[in-house]
Short mmCIF file of C-alpha atoms in Angstrom, two decimals:
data_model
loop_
_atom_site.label_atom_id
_atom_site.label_comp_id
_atom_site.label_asym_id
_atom_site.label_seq_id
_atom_site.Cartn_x
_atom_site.Cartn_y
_atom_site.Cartn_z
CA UNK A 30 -12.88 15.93 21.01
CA UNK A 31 -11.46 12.55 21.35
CA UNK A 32 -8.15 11.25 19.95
CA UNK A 33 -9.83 9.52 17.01
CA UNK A 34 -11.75 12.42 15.99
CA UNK A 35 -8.57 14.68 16.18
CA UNK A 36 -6.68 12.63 13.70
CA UNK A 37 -9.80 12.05 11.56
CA UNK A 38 -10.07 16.18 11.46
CA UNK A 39 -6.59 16.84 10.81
CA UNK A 40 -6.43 14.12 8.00
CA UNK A 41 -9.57 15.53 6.00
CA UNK A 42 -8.84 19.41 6.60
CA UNK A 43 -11.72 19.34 9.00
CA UNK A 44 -10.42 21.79 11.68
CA UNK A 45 -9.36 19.67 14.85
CA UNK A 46 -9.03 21.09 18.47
CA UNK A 47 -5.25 21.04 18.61
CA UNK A 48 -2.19 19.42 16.17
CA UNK A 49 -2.72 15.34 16.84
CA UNK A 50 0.21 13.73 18.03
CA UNK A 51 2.13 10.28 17.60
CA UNK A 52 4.60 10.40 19.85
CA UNK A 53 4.53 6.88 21.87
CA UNK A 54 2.45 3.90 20.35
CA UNK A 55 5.50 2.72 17.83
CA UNK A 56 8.63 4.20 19.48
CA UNK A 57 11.15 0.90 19.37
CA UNK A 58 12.26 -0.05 22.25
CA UNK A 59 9.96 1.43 24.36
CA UNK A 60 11.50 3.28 27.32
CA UNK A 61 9.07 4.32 29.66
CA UNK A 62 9.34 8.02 28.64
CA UNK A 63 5.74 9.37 27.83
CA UNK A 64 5.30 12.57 25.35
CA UNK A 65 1.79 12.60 24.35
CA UNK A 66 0.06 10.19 21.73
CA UNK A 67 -3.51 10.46 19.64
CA UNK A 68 -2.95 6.79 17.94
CA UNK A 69 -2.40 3.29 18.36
CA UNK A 70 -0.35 1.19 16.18
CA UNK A 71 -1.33 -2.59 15.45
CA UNK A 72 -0.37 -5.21 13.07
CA UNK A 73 -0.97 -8.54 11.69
CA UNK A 74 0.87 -11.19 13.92
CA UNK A 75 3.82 -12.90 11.67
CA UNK A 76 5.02 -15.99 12.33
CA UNK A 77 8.84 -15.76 14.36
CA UNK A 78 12.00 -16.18 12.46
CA UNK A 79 13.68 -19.48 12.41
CA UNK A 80 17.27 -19.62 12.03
CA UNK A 81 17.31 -15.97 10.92
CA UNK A 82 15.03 -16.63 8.23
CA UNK A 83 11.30 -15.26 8.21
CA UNK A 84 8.08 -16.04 6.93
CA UNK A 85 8.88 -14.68 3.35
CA UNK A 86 12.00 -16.65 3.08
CA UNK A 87 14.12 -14.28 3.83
CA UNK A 88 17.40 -14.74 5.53
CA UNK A 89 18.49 -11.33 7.79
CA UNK A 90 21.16 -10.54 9.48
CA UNK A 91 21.13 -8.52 13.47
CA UNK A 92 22.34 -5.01 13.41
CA UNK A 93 22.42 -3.78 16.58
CA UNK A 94 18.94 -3.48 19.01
CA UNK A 95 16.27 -2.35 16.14
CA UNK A 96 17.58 -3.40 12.67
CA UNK A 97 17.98 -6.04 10.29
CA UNK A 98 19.55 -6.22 7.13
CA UNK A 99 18.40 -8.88 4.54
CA UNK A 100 21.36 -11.15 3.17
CA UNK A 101 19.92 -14.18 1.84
CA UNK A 102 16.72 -13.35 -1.02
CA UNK A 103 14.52 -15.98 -2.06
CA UNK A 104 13.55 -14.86 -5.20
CA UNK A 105 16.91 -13.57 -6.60
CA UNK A 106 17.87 -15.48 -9.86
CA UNK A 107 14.52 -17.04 -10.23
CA UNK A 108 12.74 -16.17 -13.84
CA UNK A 109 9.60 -17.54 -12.29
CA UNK A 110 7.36 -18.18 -9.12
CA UNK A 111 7.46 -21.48 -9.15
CA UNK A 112 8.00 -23.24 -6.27
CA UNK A 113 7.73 -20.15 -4.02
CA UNK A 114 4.67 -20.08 -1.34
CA UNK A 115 4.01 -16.39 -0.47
CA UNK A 116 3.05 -15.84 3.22
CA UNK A 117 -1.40 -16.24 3.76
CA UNK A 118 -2.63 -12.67 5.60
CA UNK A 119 -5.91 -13.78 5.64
CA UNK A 120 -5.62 -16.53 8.65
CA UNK A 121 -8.05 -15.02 11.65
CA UNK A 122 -5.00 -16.25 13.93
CA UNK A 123 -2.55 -13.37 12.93
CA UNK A 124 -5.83 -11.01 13.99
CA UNK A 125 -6.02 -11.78 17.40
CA UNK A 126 -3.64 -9.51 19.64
CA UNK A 127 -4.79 -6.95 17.12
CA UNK A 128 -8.42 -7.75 18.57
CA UNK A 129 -7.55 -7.51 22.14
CA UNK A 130 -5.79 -4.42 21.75
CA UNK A 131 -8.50 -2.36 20.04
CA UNK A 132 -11.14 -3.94 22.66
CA UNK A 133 -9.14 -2.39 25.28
CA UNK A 134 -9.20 1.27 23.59
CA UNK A 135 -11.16 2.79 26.23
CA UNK A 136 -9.56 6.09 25.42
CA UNK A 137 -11.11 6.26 21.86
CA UNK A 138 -7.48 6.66 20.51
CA UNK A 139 -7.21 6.59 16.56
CA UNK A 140 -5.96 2.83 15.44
CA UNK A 141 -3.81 2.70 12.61
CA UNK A 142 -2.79 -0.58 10.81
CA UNK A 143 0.66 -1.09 9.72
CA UNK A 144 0.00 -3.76 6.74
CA UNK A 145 2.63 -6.90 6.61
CA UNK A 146 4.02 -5.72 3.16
CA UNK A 147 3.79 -2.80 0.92
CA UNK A 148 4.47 -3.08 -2.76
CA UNK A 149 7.77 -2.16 -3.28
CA UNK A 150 9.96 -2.92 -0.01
CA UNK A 151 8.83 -6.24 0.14
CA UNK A 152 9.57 -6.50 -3.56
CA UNK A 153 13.67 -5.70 -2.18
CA UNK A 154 13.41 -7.67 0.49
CA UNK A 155 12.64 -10.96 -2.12
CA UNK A 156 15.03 -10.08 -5.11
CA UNK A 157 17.69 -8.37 -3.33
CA UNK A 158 18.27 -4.61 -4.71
CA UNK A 159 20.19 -5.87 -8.13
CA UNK A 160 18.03 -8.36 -9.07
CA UNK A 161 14.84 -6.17 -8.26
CA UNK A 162 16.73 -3.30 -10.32
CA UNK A 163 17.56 -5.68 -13.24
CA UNK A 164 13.96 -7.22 -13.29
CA UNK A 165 12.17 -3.58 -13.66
CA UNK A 166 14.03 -3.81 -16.46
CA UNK A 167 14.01 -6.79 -18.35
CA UNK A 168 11.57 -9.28 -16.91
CA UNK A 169 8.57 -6.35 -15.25
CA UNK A 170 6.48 -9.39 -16.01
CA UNK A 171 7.48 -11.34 -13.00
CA UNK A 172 7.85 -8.03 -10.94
CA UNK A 173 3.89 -7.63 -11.90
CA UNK A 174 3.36 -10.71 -10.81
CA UNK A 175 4.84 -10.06 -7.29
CA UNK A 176 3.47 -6.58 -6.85
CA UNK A 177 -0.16 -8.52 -8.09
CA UNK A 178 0.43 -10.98 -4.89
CA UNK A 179 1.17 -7.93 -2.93
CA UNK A 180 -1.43 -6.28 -3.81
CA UNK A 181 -4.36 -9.03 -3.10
CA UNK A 182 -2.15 -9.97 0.52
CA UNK A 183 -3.03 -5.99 1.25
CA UNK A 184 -6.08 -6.00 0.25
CA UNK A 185 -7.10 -9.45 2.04
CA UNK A 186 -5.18 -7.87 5.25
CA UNK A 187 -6.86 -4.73 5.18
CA UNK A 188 -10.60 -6.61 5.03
CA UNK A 189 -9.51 -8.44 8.02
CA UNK A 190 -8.22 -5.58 10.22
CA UNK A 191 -11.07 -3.09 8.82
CA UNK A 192 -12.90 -5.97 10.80
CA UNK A 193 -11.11 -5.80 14.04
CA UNK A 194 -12.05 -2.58 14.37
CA UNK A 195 -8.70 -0.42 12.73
CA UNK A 196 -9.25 3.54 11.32
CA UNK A 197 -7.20 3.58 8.31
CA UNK A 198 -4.07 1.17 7.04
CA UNK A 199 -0.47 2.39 6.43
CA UNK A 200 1.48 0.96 3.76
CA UNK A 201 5.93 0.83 4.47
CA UNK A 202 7.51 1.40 1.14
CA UNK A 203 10.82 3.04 0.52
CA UNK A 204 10.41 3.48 -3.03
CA UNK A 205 13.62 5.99 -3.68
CA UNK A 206 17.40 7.04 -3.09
CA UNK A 207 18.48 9.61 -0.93
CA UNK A 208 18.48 12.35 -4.48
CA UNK A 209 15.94 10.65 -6.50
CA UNK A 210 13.52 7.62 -7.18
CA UNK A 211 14.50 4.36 -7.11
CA UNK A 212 13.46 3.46 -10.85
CA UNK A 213 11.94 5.61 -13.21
CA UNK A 214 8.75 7.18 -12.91
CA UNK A 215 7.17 5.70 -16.16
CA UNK A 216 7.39 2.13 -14.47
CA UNK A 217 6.33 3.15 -11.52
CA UNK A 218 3.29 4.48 -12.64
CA UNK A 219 2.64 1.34 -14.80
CA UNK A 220 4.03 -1.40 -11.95
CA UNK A 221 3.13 0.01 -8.73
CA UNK A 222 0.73 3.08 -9.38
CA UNK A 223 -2.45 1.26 -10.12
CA UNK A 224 -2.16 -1.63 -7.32
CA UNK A 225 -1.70 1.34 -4.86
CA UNK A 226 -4.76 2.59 -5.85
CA UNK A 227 -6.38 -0.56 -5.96
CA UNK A 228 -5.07 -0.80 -1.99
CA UNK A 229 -6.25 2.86 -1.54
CA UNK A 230 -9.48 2.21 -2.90
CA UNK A 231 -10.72 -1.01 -1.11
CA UNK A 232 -9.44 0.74 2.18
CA UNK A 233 -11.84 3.86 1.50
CA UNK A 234 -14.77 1.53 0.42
CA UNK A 235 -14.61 -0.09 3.95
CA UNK A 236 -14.66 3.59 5.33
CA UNK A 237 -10.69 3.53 6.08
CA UNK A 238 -8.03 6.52 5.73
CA UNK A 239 -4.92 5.45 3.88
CA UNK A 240 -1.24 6.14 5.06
CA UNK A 241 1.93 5.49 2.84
CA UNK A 242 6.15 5.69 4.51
CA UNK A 243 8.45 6.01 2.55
CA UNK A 244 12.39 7.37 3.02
CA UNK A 245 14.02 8.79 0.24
CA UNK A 246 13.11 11.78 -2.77
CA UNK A 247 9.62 11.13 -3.20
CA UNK A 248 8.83 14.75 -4.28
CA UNK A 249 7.66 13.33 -7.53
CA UNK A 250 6.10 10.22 -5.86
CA UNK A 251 3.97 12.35 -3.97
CA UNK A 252 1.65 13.33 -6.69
CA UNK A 253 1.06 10.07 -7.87
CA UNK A 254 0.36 8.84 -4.39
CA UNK A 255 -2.35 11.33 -4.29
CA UNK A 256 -3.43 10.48 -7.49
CA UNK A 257 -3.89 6.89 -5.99
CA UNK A 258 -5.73 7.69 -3.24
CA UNK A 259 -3.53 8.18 -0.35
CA UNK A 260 -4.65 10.59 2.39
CA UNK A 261 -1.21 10.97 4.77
CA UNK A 262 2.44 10.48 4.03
CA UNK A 263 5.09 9.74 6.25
CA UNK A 264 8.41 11.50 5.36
CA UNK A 265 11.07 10.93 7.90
CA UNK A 266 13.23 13.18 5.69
CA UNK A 267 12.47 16.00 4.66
CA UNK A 268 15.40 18.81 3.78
CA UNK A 269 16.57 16.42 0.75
CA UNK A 270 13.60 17.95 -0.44
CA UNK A 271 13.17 20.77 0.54
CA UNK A 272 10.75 21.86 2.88
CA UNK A 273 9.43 24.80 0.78
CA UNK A 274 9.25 22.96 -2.35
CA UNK A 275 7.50 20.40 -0.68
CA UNK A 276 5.08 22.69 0.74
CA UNK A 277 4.31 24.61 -3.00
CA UNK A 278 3.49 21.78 -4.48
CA UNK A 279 1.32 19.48 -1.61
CA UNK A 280 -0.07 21.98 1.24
CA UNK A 281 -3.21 21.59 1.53
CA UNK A 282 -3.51 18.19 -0.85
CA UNK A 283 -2.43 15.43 1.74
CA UNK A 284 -1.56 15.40 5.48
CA UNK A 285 1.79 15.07 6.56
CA UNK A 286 2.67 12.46 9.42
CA UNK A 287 6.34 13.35 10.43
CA UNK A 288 8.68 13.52 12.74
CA UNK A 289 11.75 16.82 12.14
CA UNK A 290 14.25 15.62 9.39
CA UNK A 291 16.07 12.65 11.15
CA UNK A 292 19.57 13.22 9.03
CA UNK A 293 20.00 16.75 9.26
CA UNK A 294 17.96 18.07 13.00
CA UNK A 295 19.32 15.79 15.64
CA UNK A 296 22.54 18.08 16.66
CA UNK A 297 20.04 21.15 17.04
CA UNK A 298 19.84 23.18 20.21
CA UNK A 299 16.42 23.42 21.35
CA UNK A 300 16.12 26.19 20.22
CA UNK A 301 17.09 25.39 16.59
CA UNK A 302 14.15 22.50 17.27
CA UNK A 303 11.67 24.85 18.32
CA UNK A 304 12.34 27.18 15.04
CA UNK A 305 12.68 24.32 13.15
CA UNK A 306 9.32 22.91 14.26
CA UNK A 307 7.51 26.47 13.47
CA UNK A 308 8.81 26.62 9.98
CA UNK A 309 7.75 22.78 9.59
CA UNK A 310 4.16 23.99 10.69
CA UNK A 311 3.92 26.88 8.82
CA UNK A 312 4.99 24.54 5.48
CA UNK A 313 2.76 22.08 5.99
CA UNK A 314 -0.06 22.94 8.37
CA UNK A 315 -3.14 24.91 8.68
CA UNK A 316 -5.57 25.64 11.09
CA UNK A 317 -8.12 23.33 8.98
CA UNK A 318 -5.51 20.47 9.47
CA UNK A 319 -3.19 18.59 7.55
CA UNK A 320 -0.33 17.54 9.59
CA UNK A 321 0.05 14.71 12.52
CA UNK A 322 3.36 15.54 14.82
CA UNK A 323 4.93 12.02 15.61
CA UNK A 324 8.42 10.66 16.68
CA UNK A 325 11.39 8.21 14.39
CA UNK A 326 10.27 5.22 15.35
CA UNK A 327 13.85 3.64 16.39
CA UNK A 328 15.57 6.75 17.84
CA UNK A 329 18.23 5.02 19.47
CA UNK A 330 19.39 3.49 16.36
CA UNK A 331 19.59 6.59 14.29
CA UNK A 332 21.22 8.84 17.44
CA UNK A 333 18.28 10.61 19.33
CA UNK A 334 18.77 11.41 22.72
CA UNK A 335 16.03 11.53 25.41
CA UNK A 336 17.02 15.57 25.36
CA UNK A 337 16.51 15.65 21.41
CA UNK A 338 13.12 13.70 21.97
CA UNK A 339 11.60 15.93 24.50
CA UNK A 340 12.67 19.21 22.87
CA UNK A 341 10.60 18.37 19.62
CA UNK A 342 7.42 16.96 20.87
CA UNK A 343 7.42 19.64 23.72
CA UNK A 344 7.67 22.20 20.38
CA UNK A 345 4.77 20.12 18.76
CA UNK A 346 2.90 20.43 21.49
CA UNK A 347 3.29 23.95 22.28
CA UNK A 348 3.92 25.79 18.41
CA UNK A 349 0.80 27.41 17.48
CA UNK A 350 -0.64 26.76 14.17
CA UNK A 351 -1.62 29.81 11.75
#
């Protein structure tokens, strides 16, 4: 069974040979150290920052090796769109790495598309968090009108990199808080819901699978994600939520693409890891499929040691699934 076909199985409850891993392709920096890997990341080339500022307009400022944090937001005290220019995702030039790289995929490995915006993030990332928070609010006109653009730069991205040769998309969104999400769910559904599914639904018609991130309490998110379409989720945190709870209400519904809980696993023995990864499993998992093992993409920024690292994807590797 190749690579492709593993994740394919395990995404559609279609009984692969053995869990699919994603332990390598999008680890930041990459450090030499090889685990095991089923899938190949790519994205749409964006143009480089200039004077800290990129391609959106937005100003950012360096935290250490792997991080930025946005300080200057072009949208923030604007009523309207005028005289903003969103980014085009539809120029063939941003495609071309992404070309190479699939042309080289001798191994057959599953390619996964990491879109240029989500809905939601991106939204942040414009208005600053107060402004966006204000605007849900009291002007969800203009926030429409963003999350529209979003939605047509996905959907023009995802026709060009369904064309390159990609095997399903993946959306970043941190849509909530560490207890809850980030605005209520009645304007989510009505905001964000349907232009996800719009997304979700273009991707499938052009025979892709559909991957959402996002950080936070999306317990309730989850269903409506489904709802929309969306065939994986990637929950880098998952004891906020409760791993039980989580399992009750989506085993069996959606695959899970996740790493162990990165705020409350990395000071675990190995053998806390290795139970740890078996109760994970058992939560989520099946024999039919529904989980994808992977690594936090910037461990050094959050605290993982090389030790931590190669205790969980050795447990992946090696944890039998029942």
């Amino acid at each position: 069974m190749t690579s492709r076909e593993r994740v394919k199985r395990s995404l559609h409850f279609q009984y692969p040979d053995r869990l699919p891993v994603n332990f390598d392709a999008n680890r930041t920096p990459a450090d030499g150290i090889e685990y095991g890997e089923d899938m190949i990341w790519v994205s749409a080339t964006r143009r480089p920052k200039v004077n800290g500022v990129d391609e959106w307009g937005v100003v950012y400022e360096s935290i250490g090796e792997s991080f930025g944090e946005p300080k200057v937001f072009p949208l923030e005290g604007k009523e309207t769109l005028d005289g903003y220019t969103f980014p085009d995702f539809s120029e063939d030039w941003r495609y071309e790495a992404m070309r190479k790289t699939i042309a080289e995929n001798v191994e057959e490995k599953y390619v996964l598309g990491m879109l240029p915006n989500g809905l939601f993030q991106t939204m942040i990332d414009l208005f600053g968090f107060m402004d966006f928070m204000v605007n849900v609010g009291v002007n969800p006109e203009l926030i429409e009108e963003v999350c529209e653009r979003f939605c047509l730069s996905a959907i023009a991205c995802t026709k060009k990199m369904a064309e390159c040769g990609v095997d399903g998309i993946i959306l970043i969104d941190d849509t909530a808080l560490q207890d809850r999400p980030m605005i209520s769910m009645e304007a989510f559904n009505e905001i964000f819901k349907p232009r996800y599914k719009r997304v979700f639904d273009y991707a499938h018609s052009l025979g892709l699978d559909t991957f959402m991130h996002s950080c936070g309490y999306t317990l309730d998110i989850m269903e409506e994600l489904i709802d929309a379409g969306c065939d994986a989720i990637n929950l880098d945190q998952q004891d906020n939520m409760g791993i039980e709870e989580i399992s009750k209400r989506y085993k069996g519904r959606i695959c899970f693409y996740c790493p162990l809980d990165i705020q409350r696993t990395l000071d675990m023995t190995q053998e806390q890891i290795q139970q740890r990864v078996e109760e994970m499993l058992r939560a989520f998992a099946s024999p039919a499929g529904g989980f994808i093992a992977k690594t936090y993409p910037q461990p050094k920024a959050v605290g993982m040691t090389d030790s931590y690292l190669k205790w969980m994807t050795d447990a992946f590797k090696k944890t039998e699934i029942v």
